[in-house]
Coordinates of C-alpha atoms in Angstrom, one line a residue:
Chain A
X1 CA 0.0 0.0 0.0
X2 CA 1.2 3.2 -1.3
X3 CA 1.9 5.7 1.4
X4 CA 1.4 9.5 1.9
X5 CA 3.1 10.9 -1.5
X6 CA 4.2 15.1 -1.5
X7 CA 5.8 16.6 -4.4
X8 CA 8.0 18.6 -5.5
X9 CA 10.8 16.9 -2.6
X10 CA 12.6 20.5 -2.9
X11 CA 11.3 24.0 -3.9
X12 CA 13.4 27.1 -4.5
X13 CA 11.4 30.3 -4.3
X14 CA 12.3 33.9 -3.9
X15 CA 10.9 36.6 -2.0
X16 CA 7.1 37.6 -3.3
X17 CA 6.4 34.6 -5.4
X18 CA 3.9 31.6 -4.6
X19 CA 4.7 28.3 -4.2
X20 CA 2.3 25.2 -4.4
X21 CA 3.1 22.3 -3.0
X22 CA 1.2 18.9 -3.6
X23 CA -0.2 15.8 -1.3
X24 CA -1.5 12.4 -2.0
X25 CA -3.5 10.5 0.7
X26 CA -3.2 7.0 1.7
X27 CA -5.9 5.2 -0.6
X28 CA -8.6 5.6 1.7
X29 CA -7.8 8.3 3.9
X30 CA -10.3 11.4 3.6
X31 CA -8.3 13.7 6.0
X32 CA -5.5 15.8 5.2
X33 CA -3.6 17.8 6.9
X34 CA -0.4 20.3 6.7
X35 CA 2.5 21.0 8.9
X36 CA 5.3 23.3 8.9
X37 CA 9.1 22.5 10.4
X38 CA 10.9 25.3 10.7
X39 CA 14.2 25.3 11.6
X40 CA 14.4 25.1 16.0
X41 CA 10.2 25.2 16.1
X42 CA 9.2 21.7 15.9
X43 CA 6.2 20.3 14.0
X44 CA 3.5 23.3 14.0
X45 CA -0.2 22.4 12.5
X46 CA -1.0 24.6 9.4
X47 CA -4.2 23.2 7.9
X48 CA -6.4 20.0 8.0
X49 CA -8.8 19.6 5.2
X50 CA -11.7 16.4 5.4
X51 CA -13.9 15.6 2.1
X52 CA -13.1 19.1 0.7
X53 CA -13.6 21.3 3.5
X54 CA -11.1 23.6 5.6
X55 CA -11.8 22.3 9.1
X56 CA -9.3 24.0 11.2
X57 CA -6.5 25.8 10.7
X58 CA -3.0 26.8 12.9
X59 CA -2.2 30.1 13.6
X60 CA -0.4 31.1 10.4
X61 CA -1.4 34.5 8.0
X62 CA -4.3 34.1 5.4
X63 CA -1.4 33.9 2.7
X64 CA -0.8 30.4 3.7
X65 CA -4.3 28.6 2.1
X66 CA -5.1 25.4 0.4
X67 CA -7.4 22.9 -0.7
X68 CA -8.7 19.3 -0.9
X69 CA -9.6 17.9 -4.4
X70 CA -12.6 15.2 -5.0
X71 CA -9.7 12.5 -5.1
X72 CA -8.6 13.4 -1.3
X73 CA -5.2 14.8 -2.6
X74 CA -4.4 18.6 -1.2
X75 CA -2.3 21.2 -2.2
X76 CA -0.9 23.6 -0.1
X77 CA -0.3 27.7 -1.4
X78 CA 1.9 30.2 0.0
X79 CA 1.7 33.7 -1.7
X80 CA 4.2 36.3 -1.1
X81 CA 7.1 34.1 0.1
X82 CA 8.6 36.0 2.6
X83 CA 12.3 34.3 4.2
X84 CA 10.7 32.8 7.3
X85 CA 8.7 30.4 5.2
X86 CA 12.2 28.1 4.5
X87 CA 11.0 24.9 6.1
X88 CA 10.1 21.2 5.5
X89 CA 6.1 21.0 4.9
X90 CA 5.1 17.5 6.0
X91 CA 1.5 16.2 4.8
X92 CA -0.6 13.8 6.6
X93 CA -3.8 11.8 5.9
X94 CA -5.6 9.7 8.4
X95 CA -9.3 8.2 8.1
X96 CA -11.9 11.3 8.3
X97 CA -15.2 11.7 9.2
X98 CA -16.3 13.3 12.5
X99 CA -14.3 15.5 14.0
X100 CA -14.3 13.2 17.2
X101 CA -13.3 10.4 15.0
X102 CA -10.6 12.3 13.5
X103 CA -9.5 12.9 17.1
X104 CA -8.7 9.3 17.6
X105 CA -6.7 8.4 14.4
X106 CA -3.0 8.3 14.0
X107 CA -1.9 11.0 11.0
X108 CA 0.3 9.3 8.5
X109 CA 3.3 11.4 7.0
X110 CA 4.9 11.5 3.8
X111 CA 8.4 12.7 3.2
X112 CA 8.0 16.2 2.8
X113 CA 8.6 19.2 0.6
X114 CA 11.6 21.3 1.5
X115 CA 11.0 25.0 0.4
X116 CA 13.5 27.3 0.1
X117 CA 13.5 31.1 0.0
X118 CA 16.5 32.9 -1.3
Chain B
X1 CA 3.5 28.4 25.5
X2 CA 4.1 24.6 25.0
X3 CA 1.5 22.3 25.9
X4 CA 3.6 19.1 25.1
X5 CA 6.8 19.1 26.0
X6 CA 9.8 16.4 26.0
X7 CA 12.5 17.5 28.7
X8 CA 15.2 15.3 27.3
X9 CA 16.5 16.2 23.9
X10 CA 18.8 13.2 23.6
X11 CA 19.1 9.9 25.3
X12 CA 22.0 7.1 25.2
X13 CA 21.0 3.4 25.7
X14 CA 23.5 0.0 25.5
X15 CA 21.8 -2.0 23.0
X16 CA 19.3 -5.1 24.7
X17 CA 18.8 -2.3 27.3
X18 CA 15.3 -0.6 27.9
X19 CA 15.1 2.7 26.3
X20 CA 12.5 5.0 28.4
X21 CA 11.5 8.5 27.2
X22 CA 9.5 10.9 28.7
X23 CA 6.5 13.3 27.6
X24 CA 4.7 16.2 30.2
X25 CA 1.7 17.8 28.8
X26 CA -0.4 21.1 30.2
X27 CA -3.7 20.8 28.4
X28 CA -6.3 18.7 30.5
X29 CA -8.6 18.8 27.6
X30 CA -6.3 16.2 25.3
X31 CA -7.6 12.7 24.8
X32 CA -5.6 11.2 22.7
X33 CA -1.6 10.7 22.8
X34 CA 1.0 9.6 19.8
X35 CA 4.1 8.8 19.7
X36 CA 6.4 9.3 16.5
X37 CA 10.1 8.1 15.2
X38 CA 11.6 10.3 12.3
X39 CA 14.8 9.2 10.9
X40 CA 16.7 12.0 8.6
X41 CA 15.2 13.1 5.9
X42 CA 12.1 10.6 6.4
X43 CA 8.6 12.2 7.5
X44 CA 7.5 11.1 11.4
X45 CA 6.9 7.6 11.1
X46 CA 3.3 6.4 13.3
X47 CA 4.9 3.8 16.4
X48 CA 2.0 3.7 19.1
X49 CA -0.7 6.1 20.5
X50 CA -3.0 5.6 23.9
X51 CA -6.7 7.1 24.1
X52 CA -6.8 9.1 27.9
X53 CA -9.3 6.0 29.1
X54 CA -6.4 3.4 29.2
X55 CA -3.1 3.5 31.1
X56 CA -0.6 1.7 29.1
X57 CA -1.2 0.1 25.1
X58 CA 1.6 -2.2 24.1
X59 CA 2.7 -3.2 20.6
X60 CA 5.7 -5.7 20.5
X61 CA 8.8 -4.0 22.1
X62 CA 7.0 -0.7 22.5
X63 CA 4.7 0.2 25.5
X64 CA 3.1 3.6 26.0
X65 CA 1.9 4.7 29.9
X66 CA -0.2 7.4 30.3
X67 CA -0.8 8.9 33.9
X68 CA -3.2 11.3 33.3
X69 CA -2.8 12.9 37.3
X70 CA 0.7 13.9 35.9
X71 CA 0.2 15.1 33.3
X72 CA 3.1 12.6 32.0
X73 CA 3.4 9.5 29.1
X74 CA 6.2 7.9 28.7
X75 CA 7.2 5.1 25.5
X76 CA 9.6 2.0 26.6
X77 CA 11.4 0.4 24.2
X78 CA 12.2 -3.2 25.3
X79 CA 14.8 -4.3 24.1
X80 CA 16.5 -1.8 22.3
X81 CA 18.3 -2.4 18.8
X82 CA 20.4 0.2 16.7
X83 CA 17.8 0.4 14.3
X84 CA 15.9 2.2 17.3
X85 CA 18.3 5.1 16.8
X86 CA 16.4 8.4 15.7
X87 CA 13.9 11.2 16.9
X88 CA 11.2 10.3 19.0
X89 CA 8.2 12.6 18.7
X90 CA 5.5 12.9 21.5
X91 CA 2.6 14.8 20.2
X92 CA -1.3 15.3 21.7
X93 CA -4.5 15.7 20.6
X94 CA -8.1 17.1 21.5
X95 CA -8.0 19.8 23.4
X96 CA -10.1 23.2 22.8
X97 CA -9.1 24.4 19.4
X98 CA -7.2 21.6 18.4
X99 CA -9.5 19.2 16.4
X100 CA -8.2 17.0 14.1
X101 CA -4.4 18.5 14.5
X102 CA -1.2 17.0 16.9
X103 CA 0.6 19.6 19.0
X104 CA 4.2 18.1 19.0
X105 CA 7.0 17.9 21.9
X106 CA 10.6 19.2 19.9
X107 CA 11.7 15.8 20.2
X108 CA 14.6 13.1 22.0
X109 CA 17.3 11.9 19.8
X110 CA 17.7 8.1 20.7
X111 CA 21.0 7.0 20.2
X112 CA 21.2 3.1 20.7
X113 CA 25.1 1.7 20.7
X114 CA 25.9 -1.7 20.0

């Protein structure tokens, strides 16, 4: 079984532009959800998306948005790339449903995408 | 403020020896508890989690305890290998605010020697 799939594996951006980084579930898995490592913060919770709808989101600026296709892949936007935004962007997927369900089932990660900002 | 926390950024253990590492929380309000291994350049890799209404879950040489008084969980690694040798991540769930995302601990770097 396939797991939790993110591309690209690096991104090199400068300041101002958008980047868009992608996410592939686990087949089955209806929940997705972002995370950004920044370098000395740990894992911090950016987005979590279930059967196409924004559920919650961390405390991070409106430019960071995204969205969760009919197939349960996500993609993940950043507009005006400013230098802070350098870090790993891990992906998860985990079965869905209600949010106390969601509660009470272990997120998956991929590999990550490493974005850059020069 | 950080509600998970893991005191111990790196631990040393002789190899058939039991690992034990350590995770305090502050927020009452999470129900459910996770432990994560990330090796370099790998994403966090799922090992074992514990709902609040048990104590302890074990899965082959890992065993989570949860003492919910504390405040406190705590994964043992029995016995520990070299291929045990990574990041452990503690990380929480279900408080106020926090549906369907983990707050994470910054980690302890297990280093297992032969």
């Amino acid at each position: 079984e396939a797991g939790v799939t993110q591309s690209p594996t690096h991104l090199i951006k400068t300041r101002g532009q958008q980047a868009t980084l992608r996410c592939s579930p686990i087949s089955g898995h209806t929940s997705v959800y972002w995370y950004q490592q920044a370098l000395g913060l740990g894992l911090q919770f950016l987005l979590w998306y279930d059967e196409g709808e924004e559920r919650n989101r961390g405390n991070f600026p409106p430019r960071f948005s995204g969205r969760q296709f009919p197939n349960y892949s996500s993609e993940l936007n950043v507009n005006a790339l400013e230098l802070e935004d350098s870090a790993l962007y891990l992906c998860a997927s985990s079965l869905g449903g209600w949010v106390w369900e969601a509660n009470n089932q272990p997120q998956h990660f991929g590999d990550g995408t490493r974005l850059s900002i020069l | 403020d950080q509600q998970v926390k893991q005191n111990s950024p790196s631990l040393s253990v002789q190899e058939g020896r039991i690992s034990i590492l350590n995770c305090d929380y502050t927020n009452s309000m999470f129900d459910y508890f996770l432990w994560y291994k990330k090796y370099p350049a790998e994403g966090p890799t799922f090992l074992i989690s514990i709902s609040s209404i048990k104590d302890k879950n074990e899965d082959g040489r890992f065993t989570v305890f949860l003492n919910k008084s504390a405040k406190h969980l705590s994964l043992h690694i029995v016995p520990s290998q070299p291929g045990d040798s990574a990041v452990y991540f503690c990380a929480a769930s279900g408080g106020g605010g926090s549906q369907g995302n983990l707050i994470f601990g910054k980690g302890t770097k297990l280093s297992v020697k032969p």
